[in-house]
mmCIF file of C-alpha atoms in Angstrom:
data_model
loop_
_atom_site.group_PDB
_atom_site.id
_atom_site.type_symbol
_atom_site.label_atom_id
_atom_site.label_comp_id
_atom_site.label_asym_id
_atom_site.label_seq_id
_atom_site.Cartn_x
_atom_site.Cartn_y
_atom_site.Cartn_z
ATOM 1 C CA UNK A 503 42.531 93.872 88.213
ATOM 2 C CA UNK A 504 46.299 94.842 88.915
ATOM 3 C CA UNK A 505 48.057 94.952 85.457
ATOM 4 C CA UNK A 506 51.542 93.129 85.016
ATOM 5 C CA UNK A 507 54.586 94.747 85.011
ATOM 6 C CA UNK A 508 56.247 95.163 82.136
ATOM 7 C CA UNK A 509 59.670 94.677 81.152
ATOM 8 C CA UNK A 510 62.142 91.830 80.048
ATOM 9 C CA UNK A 511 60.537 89.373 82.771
ATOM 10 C CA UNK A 512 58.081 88.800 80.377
ATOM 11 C CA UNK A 513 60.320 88.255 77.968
ATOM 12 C CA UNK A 514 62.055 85.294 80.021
ATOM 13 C CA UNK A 515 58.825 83.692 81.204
ATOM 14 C CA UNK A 516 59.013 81.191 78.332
ATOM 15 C CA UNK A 517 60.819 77.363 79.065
ATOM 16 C CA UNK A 518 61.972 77.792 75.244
ATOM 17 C CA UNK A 519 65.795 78.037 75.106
ATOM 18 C CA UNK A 520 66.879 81.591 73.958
ATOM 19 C CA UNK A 521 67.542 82.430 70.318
ATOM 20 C CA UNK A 522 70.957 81.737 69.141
ATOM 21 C CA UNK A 523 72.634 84.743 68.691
ATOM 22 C CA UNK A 524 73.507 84.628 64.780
ATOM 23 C CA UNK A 525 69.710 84.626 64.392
ATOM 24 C CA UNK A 526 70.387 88.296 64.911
ATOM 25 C CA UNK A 527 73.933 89.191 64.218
ATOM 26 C CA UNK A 528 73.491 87.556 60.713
ATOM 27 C CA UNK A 529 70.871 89.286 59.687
ATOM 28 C CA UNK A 530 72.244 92.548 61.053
ATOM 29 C CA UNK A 531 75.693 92.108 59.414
ATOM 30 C CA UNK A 532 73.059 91.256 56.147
ATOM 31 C CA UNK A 533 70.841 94.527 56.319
ATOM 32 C CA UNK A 534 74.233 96.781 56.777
ATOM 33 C CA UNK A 535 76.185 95.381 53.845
ATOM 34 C CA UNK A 536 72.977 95.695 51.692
ATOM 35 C CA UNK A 537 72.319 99.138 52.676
ATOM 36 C CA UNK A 538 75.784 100.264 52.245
ATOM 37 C CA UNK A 539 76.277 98.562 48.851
ATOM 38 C CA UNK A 540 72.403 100.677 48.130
ATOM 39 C CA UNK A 541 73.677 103.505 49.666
ATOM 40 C CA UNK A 542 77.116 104.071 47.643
ATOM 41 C CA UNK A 543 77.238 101.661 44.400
ATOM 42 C CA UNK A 544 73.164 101.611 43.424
ATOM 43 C CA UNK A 545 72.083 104.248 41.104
ATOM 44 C CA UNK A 546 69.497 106.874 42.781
ATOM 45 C CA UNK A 547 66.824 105.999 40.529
ATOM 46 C CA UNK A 548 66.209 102.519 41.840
ATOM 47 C CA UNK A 549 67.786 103.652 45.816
ATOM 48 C CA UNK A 550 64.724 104.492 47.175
ATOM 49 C CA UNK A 551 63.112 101.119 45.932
ATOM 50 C CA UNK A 552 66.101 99.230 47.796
ATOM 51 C CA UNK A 553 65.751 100.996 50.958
ATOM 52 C CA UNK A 554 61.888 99.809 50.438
ATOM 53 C CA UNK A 555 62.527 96.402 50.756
ATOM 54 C CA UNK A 556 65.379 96.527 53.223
ATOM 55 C CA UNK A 557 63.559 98.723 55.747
ATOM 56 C CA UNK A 558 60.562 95.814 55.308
ATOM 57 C CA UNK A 559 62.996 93.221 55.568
ATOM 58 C CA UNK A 560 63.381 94.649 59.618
ATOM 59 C CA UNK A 561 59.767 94.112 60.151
ATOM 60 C CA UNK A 562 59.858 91.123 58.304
ATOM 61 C CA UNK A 563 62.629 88.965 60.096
ATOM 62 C CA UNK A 564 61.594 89.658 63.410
ATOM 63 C CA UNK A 565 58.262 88.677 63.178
ATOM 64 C CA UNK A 566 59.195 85.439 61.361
ATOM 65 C CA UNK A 567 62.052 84.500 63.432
ATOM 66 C CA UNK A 568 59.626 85.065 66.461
ATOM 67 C CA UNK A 569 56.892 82.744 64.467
ATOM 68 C CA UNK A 570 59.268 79.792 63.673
ATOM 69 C CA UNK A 571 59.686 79.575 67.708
ATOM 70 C CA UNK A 572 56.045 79.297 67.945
ATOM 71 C CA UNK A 573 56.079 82.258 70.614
ATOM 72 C CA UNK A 574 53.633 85.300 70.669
ATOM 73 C CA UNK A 575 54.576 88.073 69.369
ATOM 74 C CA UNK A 576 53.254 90.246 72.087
ATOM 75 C CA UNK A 577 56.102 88.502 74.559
ATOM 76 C CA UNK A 578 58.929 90.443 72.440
ATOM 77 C CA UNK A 579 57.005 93.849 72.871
ATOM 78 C CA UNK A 580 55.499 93.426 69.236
ATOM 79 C CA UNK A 581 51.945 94.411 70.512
ATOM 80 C CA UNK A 582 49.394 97.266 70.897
ATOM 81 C CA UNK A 583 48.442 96.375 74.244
ATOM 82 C CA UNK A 584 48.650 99.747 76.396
ATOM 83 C CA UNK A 585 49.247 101.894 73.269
ATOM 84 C CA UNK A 586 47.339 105.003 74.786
ATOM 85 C CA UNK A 587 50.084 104.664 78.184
ATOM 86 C CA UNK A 588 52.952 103.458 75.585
ATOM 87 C CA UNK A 589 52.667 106.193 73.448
ATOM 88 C CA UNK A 590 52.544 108.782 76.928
ATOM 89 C CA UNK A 591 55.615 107.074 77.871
ATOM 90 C CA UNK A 592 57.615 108.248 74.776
ATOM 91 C CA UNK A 593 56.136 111.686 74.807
ATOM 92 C CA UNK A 594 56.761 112.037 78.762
ATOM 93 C CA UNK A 595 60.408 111.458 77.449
ATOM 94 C CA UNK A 596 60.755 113.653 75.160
ATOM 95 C CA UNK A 597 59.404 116.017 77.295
ATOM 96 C CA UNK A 598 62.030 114.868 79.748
ATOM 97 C CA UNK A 599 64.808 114.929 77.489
ATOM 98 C CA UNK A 600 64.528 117.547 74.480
ATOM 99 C CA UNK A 601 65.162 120.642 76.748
ATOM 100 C CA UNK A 602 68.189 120.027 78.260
ATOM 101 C CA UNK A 603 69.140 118.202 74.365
ATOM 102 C CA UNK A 604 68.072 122.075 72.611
ATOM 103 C CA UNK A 605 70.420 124.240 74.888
ATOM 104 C CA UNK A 606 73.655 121.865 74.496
ATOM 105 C CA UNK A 607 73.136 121.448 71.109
ATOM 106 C CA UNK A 608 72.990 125.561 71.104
ATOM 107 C CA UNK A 609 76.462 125.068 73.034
ATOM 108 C CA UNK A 610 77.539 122.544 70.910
ATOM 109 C CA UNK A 611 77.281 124.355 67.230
ATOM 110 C CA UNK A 612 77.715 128.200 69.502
ATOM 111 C CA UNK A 613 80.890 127.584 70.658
ATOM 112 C CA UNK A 614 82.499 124.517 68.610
ATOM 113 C CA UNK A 615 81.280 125.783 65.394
ATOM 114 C CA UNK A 616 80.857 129.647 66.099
ATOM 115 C CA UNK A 617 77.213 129.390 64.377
ATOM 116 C CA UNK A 618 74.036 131.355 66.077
ATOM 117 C CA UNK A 619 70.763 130.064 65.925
ATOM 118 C CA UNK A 620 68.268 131.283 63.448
ATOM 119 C CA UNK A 621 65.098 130.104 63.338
ATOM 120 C CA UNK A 622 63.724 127.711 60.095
ATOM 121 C CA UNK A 623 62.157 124.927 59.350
ATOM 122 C CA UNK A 624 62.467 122.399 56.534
ATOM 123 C CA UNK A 625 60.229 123.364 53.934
ATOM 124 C CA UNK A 626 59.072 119.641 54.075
ATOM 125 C CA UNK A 627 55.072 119.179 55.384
ATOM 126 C CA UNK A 628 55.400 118.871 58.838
ATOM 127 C CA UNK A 629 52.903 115.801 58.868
ATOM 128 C CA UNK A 630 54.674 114.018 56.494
ATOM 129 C CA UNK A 631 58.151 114.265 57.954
ATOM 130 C CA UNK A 632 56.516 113.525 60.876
ATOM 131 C CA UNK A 633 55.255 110.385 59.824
ATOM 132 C CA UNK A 634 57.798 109.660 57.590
ATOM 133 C CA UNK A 635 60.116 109.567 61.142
ATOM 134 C CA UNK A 636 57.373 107.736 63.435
ATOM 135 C CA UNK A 637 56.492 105.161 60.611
ATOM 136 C CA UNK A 638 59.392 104.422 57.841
ATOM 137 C CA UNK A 639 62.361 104.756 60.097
ATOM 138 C CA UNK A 640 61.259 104.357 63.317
ATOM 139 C CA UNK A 641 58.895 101.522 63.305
ATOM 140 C CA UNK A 642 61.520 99.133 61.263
ATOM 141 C CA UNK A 643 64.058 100.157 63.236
ATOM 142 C CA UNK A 644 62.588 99.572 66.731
ATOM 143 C CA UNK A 645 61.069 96.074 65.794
ATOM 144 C CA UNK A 646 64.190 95.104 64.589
ATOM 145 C CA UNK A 647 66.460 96.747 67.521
ATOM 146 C CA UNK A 648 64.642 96.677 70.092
ATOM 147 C CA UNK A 649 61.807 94.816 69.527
ATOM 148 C CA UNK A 650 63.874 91.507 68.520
ATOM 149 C CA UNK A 651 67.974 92.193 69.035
ATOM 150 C CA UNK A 652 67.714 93.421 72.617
ATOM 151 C CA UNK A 653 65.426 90.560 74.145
ATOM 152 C CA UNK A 654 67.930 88.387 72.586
ATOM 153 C CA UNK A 655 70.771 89.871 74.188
ATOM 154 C CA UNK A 656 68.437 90.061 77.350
ATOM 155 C CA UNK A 657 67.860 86.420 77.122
ATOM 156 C CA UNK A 658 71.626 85.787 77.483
ATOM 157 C CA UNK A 659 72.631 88.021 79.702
ATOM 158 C CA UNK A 660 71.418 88.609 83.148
ATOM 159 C CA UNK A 661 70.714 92.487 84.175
ATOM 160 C CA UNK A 662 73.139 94.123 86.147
ATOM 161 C CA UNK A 663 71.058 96.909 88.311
ATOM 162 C CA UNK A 664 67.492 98.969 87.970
ATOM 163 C CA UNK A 665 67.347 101.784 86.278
ATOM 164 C CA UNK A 666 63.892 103.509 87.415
ATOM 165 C CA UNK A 667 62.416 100.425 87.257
ATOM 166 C CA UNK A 668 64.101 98.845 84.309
ATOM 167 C CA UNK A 669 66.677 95.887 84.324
ATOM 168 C CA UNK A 670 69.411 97.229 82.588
ATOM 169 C CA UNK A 671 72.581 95.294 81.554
ATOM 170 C CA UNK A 672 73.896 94.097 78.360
ATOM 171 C CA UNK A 673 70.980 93.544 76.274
ATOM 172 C CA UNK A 674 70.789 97.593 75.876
ATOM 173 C CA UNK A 675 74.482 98.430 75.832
ATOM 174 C CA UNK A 676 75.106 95.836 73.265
ATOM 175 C CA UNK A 677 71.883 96.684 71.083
ATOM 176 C CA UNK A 678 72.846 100.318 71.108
ATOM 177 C CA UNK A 679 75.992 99.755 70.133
ATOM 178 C CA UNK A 680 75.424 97.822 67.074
ATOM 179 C CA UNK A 681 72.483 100.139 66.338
ATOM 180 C CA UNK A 682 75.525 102.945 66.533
ATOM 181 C CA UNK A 683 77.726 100.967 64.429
ATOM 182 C CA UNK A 684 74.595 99.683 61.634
ATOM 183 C CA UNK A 685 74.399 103.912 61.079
ATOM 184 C CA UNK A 686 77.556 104.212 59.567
ATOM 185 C CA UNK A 687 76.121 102.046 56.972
ATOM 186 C CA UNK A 688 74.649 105.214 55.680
ATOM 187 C CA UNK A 689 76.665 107.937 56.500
ATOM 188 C CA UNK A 690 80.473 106.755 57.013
ATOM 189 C CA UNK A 691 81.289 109.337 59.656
ATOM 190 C CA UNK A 692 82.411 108.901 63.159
ATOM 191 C CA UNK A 693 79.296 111.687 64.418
ATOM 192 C CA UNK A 694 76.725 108.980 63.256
ATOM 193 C CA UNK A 695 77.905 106.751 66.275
ATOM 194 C CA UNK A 696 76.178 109.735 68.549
ATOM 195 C CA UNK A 697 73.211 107.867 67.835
ATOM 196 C CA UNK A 698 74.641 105.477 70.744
ATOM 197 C CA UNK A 699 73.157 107.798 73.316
ATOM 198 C CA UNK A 700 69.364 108.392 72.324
ATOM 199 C CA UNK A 701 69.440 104.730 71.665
ATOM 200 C CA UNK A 702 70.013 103.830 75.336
ATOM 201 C CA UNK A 703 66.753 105.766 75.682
ATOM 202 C CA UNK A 704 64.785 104.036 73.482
ATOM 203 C CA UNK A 705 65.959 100.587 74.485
ATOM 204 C CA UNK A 706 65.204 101.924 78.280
ATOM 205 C CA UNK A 707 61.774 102.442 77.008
ATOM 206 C CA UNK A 708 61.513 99.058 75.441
ATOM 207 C CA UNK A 709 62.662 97.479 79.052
ATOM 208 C CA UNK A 710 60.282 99.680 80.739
ATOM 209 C CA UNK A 711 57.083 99.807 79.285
ATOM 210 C CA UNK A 712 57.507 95.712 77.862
ATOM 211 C CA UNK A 713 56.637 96.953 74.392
ATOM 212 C CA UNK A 714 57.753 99.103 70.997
ATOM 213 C CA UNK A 715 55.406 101.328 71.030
ATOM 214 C CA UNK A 716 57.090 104.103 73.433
ATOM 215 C CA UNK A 717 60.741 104.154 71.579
ATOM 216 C CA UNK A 718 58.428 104.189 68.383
ATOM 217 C CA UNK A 719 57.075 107.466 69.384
ATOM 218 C CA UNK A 720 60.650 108.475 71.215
ATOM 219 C CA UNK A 721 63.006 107.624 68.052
ATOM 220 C CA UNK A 722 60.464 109.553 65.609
ATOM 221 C CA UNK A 723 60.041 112.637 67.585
ATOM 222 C CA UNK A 724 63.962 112.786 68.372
ATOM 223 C CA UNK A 725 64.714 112.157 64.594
ATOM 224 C CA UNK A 726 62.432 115.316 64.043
ATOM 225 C CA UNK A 727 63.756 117.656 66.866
ATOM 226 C CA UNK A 728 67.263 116.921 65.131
ATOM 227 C CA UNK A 729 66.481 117.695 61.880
ATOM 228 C CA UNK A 730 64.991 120.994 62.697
ATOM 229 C CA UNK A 731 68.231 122.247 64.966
ATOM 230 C CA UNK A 732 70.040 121.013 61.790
ATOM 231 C CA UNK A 733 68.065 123.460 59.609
ATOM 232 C CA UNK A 734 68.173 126.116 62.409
ATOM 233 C CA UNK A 735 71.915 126.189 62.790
ATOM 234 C CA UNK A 736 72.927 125.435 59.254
ATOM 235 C CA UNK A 737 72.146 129.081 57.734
ATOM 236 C CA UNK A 738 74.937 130.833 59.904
#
C-alpha cells in the first residue's frame, strides 16, 4: 500500500479553523521571560530545578493546546509513525551537512580568531551528553518549535515554493526566527542568533518527513558536533 506523503498537507487536512496565533506567541513570550529571569536573577542551587519545569512546560503546552482542539496529535508531527525512516532522515542530514559545517568552522576560528585546531573532547560521557542533547534539549524544543509553532504559522500562511519536496514559506522563516531570538534568553549575545540557520534545517525536516522525529535526531547531533569544535578550538 503506497504510504502518504508527508508534510504540512497533513497538517491542513482538518475543517477546524487554525489556532490563533497568541496560542503560541504567548506562551513563547512566557517560556523566554521565565527562563531569563531563571537564568540571571535565580540562585544556581534551585536553576536547574527551574529549567526542569520550563523545558516540560514545552512538551506540555503543545500537547494540551493540540488536545483542547480535539485533533490528533499525530497530525502536528507528534507521532512515532516511521521512526526507523525519521530518524535516517536526520542522520542522512547530518551526514549532508556536518562536513562542509567542520571545515568553515576551521575557517571561521583559523582565520577570524587565529586559533588552530587541537583535538579534545569534553571530559563529559559521551552517552550522556549525547542524550542529554537528543532528549532534554532537543525533544522540548522541537515539540514546541516545530512540532506546534511552525504548523501554526503554516496554517496561516500559504507556502511560497518547494524546497526538495518541502513547502517552504513563512511557517519556517518565522519559527526560526523566534527560535533565534527565544536563545538569547540564555545567553544575551548577538552569536546565539546563528542558531537561525541550523534551525531552517530542522524545521525543513519537520515539513519533509510530516513528523519531529528527524529534527529530534538533527538538533541533538548538531548541538553535539558544536560542542566538541568548541572544546577543540578553545585550547589555542
Amino acid at each position: 500500500m503506497k504510504e502518504d506523503a508527508p508534510g504540512v498537507e497533513e497538517t491542513r487536512s482538518e475543517p477546524l479553523p487554525p489556532p490563533a496565533l497568541r496560542l503560541v506567541l504567548l506562551p513563547y513570550v512566557g517560556i523566554g521571560l521565565s527562563i531569563a529571569l531563571t537564568a540571571h536573577l535565580l540562585p544556581s542551587s534551585i536553576q536547574e530545578y527551574a529549567y526542569s519545569v520550563l523545558l516540560a512546560a514545552m512538551v506540555y503546552l503543545p500537547v494540551f493546546f493540540i488536545d483542547r482542539r480535539k485533533e490528533p496529535l499525530a497530525e502536528w508531527g507528534l507521532h512515532t509513525r516511521r521512526l526507523p525512516k525519521d530518524i535516517g532522515w536526520g542522520l542522512l542530514a547530518a551526514l549532508v551537512i556536518f562536513p562542509p559545517f567542520v571545515l568553515g568552522a576551521h575557517g571561521w576560528f583559523s582565520i577570524v580568531f587565529g586559533k588552530s585546531f587541537a583535538f579534545a573532547w569534553t571530559s563529559e560521557n559521551f552517552a550522556a551528553l549525547l542524550a542529554t542533547q537528543l532528549f532534554v534539549v532537543a525533544l522540548p524544543e522541537e515539540i514546541f518549535y516545530r512540532g506546534w509553532m511552525q504548523p501554526v504559522f503554516d496554517r496561516r500562511f500559504k507556502p511560497w515554493f518547494k524546497l526538495l519536496g518541502a513547502p517552504i514559506g513563512w511557517g519556517l522563516v518565522l519559527t526560526s526566527l523566534l527560535f533565534a531570538v527565544g536563545h538569547l534568553a540564555l545567553t544575551p549575545h548577538p552569536f546565539r542568533l546563528a542558531v537561525f540557520f541550523p534551525s531552517l534545517v530542522f524545521g525543513w525536516l519537520r515539513i519533509r518527513t510530516g513528523g519531529v522525529a528527524a529534527p529530534i535526531v538533527f538538533h541533538g547531533l548538531a548541538n553535539v558536533l558544536n560542542q566538541w569544535i568548541f572544546e577543540c578550538y578553545s585550547g589555542s
